[in-house]
Short mmCIF file of C-alpha atoms in Angstrom, two decimals:
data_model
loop_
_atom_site.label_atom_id
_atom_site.label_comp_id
_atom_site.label_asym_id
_atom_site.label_seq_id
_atom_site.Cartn_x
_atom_site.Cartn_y
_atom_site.Cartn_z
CA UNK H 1 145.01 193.96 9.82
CA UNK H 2 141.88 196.19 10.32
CA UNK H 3 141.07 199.51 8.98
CA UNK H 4 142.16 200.85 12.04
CA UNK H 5 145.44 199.22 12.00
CA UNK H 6 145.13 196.77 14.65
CA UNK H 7 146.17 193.06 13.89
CA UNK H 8 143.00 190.68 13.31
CA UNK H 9 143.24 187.20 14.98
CA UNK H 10 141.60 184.18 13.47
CA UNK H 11 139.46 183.87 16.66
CA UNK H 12 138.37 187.58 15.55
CA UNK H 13 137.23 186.29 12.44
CA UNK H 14 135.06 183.63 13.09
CA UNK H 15 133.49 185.54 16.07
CA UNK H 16 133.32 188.46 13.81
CA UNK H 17 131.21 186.75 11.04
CA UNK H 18 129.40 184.96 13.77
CA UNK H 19 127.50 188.00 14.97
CA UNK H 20 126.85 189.89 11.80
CA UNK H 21 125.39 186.74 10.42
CA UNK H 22 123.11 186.37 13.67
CA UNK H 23 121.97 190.16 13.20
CA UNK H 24 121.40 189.76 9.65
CA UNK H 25 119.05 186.34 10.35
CA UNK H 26 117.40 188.64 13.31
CA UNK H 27 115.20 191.09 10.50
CA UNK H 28 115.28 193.82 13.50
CA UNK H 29 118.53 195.30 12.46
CA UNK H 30 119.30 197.71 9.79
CA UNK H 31 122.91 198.69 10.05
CA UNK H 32 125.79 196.62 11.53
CA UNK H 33 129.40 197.66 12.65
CA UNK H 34 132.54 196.31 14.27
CA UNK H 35 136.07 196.77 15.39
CA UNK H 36 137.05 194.01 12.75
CA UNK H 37 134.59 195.55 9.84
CA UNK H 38 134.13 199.31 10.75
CA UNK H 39 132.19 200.68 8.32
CA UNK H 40 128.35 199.90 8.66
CA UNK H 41 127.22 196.88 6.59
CA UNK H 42 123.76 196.78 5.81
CA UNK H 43 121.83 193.74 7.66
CA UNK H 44 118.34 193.97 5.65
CA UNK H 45 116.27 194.56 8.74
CA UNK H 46 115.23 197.91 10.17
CA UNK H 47 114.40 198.99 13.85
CA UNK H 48 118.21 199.09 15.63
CA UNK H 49 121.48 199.37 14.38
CA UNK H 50 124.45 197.33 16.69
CA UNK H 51 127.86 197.84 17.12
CA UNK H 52 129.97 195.63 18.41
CA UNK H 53 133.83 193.98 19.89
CA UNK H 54 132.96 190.46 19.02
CA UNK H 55 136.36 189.33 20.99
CA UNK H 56 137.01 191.55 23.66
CA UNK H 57 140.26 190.36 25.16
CA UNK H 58 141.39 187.85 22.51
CA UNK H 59 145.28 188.60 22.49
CA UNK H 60 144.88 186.86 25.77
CA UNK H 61 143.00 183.70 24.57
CA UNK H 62 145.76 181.49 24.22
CA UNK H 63 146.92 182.20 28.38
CA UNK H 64 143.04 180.82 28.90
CA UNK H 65 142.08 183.99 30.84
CA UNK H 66 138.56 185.30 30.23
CA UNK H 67 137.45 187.21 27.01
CA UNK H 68 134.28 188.41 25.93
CA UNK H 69 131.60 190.28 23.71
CA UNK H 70 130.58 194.09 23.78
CA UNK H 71 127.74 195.42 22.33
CA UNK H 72 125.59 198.36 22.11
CA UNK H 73 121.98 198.44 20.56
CA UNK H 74 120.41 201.92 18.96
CA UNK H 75 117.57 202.68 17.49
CA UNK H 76 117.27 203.88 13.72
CA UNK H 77 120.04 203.67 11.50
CA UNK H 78 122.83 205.74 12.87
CA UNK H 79 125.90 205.01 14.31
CA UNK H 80 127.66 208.36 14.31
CA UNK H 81 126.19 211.83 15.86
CA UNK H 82 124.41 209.47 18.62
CA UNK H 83 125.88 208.98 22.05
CA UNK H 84 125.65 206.02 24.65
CA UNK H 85 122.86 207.52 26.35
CA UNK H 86 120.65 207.22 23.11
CA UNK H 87 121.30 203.47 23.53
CA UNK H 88 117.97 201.08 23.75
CA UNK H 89 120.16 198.56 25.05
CA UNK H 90 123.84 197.05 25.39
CA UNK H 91 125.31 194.15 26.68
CA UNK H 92 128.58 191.71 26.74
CA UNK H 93 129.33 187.91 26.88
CA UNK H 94 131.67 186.53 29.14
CA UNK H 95 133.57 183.27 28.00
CA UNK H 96 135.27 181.84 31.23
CA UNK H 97 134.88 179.34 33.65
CA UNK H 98 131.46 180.19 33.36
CA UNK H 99 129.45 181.43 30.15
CA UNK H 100 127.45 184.76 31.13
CA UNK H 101 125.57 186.83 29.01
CA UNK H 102 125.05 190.74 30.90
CA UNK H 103 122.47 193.03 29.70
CA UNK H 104 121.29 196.23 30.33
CA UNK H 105 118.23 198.00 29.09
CA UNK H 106 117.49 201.64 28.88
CA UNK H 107 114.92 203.21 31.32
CA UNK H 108 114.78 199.83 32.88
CA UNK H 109 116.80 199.98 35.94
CA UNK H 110 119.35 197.16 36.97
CA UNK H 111 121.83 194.98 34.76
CA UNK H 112 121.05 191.23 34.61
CA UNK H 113 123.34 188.47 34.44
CA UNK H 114 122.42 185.34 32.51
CA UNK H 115 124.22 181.91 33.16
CA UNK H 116 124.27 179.15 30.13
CA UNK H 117 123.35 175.63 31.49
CA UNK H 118 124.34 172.49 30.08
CA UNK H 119 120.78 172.36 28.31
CA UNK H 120 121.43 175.49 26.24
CA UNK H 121 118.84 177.57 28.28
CA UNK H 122 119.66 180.91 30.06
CA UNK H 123 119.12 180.88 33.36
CA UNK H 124 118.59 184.33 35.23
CA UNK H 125 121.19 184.61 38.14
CA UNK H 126 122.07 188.08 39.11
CA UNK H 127 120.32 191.21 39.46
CA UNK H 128 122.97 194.17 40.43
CA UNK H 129 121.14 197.54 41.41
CA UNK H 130 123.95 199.05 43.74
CA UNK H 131 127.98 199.66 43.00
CA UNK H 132 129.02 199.76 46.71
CA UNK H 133 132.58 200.99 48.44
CA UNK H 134 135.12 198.58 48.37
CA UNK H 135 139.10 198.52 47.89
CA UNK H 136 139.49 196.44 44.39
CA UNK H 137 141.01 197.95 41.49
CA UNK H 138 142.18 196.71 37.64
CA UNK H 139 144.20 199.87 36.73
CA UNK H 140 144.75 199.40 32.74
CA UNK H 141 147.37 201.20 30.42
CA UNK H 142 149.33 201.21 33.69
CA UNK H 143 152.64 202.45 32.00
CA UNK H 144 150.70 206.12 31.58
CA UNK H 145 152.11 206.64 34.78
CA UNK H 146 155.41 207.13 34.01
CA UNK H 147 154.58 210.54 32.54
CA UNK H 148 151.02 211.28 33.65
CA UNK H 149 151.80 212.33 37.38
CA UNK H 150 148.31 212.28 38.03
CA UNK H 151 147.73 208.59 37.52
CA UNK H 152 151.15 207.56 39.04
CA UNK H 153 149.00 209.64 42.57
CA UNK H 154 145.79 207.97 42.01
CA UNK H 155 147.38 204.36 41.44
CA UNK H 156 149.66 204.89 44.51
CA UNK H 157 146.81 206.08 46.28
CA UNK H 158 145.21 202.65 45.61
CA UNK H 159 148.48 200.77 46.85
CA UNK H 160 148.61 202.98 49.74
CA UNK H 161 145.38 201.79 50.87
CA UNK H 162 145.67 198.47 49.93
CA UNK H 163 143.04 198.36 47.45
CA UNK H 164 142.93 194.46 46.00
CA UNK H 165 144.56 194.67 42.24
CA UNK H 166 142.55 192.45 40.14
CA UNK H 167 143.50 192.61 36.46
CA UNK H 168 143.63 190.41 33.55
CA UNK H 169 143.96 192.94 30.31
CA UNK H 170 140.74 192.09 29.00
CA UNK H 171 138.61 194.62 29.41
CA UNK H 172 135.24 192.49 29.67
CA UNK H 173 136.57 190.70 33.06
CA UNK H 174 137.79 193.35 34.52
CA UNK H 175 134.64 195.46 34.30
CA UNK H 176 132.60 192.91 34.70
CA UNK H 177 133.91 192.03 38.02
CA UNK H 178 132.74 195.57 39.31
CA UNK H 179 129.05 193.91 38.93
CA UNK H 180 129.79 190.74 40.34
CA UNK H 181 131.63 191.97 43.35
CA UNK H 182 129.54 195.12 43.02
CA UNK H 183 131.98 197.45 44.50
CA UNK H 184 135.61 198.19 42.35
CA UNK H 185 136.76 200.39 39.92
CA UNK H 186 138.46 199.61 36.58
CA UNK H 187 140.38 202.97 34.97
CA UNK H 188 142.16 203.32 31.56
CA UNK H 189 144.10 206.43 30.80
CA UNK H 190 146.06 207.98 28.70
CA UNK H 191 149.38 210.02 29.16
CA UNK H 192 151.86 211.77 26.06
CA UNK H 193 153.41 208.70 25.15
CA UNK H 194 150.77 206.35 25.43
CA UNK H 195 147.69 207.22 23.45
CA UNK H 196 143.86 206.41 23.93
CA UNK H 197 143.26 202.49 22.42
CA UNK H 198 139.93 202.09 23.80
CA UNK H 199 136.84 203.06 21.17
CA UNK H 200 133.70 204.90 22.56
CA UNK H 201 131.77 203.18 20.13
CA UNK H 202 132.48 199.36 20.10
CA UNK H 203 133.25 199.27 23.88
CA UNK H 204 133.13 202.22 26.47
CA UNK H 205 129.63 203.51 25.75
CA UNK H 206 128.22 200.17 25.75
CA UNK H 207 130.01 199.18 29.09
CA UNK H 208 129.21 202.70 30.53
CA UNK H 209 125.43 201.61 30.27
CA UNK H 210 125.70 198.18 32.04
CA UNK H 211 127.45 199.70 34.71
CA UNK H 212 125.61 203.04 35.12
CA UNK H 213 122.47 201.13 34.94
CA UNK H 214 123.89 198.63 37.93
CA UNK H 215 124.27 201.70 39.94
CA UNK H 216 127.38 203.03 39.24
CA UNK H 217 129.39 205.50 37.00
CA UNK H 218 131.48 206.13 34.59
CA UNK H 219 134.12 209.50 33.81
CA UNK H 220 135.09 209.47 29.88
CA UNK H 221 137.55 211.52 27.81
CA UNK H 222 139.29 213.45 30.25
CA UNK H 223 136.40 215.80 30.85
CA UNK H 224 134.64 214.74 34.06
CA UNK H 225 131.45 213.23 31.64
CA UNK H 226 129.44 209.92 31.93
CA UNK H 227 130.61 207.56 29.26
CA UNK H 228 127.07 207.81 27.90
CA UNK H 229 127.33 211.73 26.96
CA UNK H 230 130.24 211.67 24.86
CA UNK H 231 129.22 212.01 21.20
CA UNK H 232 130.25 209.41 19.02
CA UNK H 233 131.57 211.48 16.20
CA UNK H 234 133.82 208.77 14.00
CA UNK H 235 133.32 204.62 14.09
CA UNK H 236 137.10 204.76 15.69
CA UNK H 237 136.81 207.32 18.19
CA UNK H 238 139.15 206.35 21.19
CA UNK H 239 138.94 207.63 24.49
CA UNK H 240 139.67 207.14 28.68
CA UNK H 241 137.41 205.71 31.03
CA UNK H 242 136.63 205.14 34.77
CA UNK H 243 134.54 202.55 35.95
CA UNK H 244 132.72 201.88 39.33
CA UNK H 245 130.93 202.87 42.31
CA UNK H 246 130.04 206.83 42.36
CA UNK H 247 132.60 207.00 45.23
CA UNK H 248 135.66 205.67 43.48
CA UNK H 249 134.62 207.40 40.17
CA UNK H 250 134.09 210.74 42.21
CA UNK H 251 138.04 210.02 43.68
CA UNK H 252 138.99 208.89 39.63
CA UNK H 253 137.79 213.04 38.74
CA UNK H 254 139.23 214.82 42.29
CA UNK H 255 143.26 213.27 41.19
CA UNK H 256 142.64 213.44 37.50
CA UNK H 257 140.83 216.67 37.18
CA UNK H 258 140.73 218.15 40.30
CA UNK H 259 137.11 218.21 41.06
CA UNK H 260 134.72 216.43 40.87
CA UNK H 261 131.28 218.28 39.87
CA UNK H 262 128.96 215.50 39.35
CA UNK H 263 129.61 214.09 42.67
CA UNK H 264 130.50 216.74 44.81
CA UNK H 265 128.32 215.79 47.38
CA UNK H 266 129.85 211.99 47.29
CA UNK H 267 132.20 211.46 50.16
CA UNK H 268 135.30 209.82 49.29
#
């Protein structure tokens, strides 16, 4: 069991001690943190500190669905008082039928998908620019809306529709299909009964970037914010998210919230 609580696979482990011993052989990071080893551990480089899920997903390795890596990249040696916007870079591996690395670089528009051949090289094999419209949705902590009558309207808004469901419980899939498909929208609320499990730090600032930089959006915390403004006050700050295009984030805010201010002008 973590710090946080949460029961630690041996899979988390050996992925765990994996990447903290590749930052510590890269000499261009000072300050390392996970969701298995929270507080910072100094690396013995200096330039970036990285924080990191380093098995997204991995209560559902042994059903052979997809897991995968989440990481965000800042520079200096802080961790705390920083948000996802002060992010150089962040990025996620995707273990599946296919082996995809995803990465997204600050100022530098566009999120780039990397493909592992059989040689070991990485070959370049998706630019995504534009989240587009299109009815496909992975709703997570669906059981919120037995007592959040907001979500129970958006989600049977979705089935009204006909949206495609597309869900798998690992969060690295079923955001990453947003950028693949390049239309969707993945959400993850919370309600009274069931609390916020997802941490700003190790996973929705990081994603926020890959898929704001792709074109999209993202709504965190309940307050009608991009993932990437939120200020990452403690290494286990948890929080709600919305995924997707700027269309089915702007419909996430107008059932959730109300309103929508960011994209008022967005036609949904």
């Amino acid at each position: 069991v973590n710090s946080f609580g949460d029961e630690q696979l041996a899979v988390d482990m050996v992925a765990d001690g994996l990447l903290f011993e590749a930052l510590k052989y890269s000499h261009v990071c000072s300050w390392a943190c996970s969701e298995e080893v929270p507080d910072p551990v100094n690396m013995g480089g200096s330039g970036y500190s990285v924080a990191f899920d380093p098995l997204d997903g991995s209560s559902i390795v042994d059903t052979n669905f997809a897991v995968g890596t989440i990481f965000g990249v800042w520079p200096g040696d802080k961790l705390t008082g920083v948000t996802g916007r002060d992010q150089a870079a962040a990025g996620m591996g995707v273990y599946g039928p296919r082996t995809v690395f995803v990465v997204a670089i600050k100022d530098f528009p566009g999120t780039y998908e990397f493909l592992l051949q059989d040689d070991g090289k990485w070959l370049l094999v998706k630019e995504t620019t534009e989240i587009g419209e299109g009815k496909l949705f992975a709703p997570g902590n669906l059981r919120a809306i037995f007592d959040n009558p907001e979500y129970n309207k958006l989600v049977s808004y979705y089935l009204e529709e006909q949206y495609t469901l597309r869900y798998t419980g690992g969060m690295v899939p079923d955001v990453f299909q947003i950028l693949v498909k390049e239309k969707g929208v993945f959400t993850n609320v919370t309600s009274p009964t069931t609390k916020a499990k997802l941490r700003l730090l190790f996973e929705v600032a990081p994603l926020a970037l890959l898929v704001e930089n792709a074109g999209g959006a993202s709504s965190c915390d309940g307050l009608g914010v991009s993932g990437l403004d939120v200020e990452v006050t403690a290494h286990d700050q948890r929080t709600q998210i919305c995924y997707g295009s700027k269309g089915e984030v702007a419909r996430f805010e107008k059932y959730m919230l109300g309103e929508s201010k960011r994209f008022a002008d967005v036609k949904v």
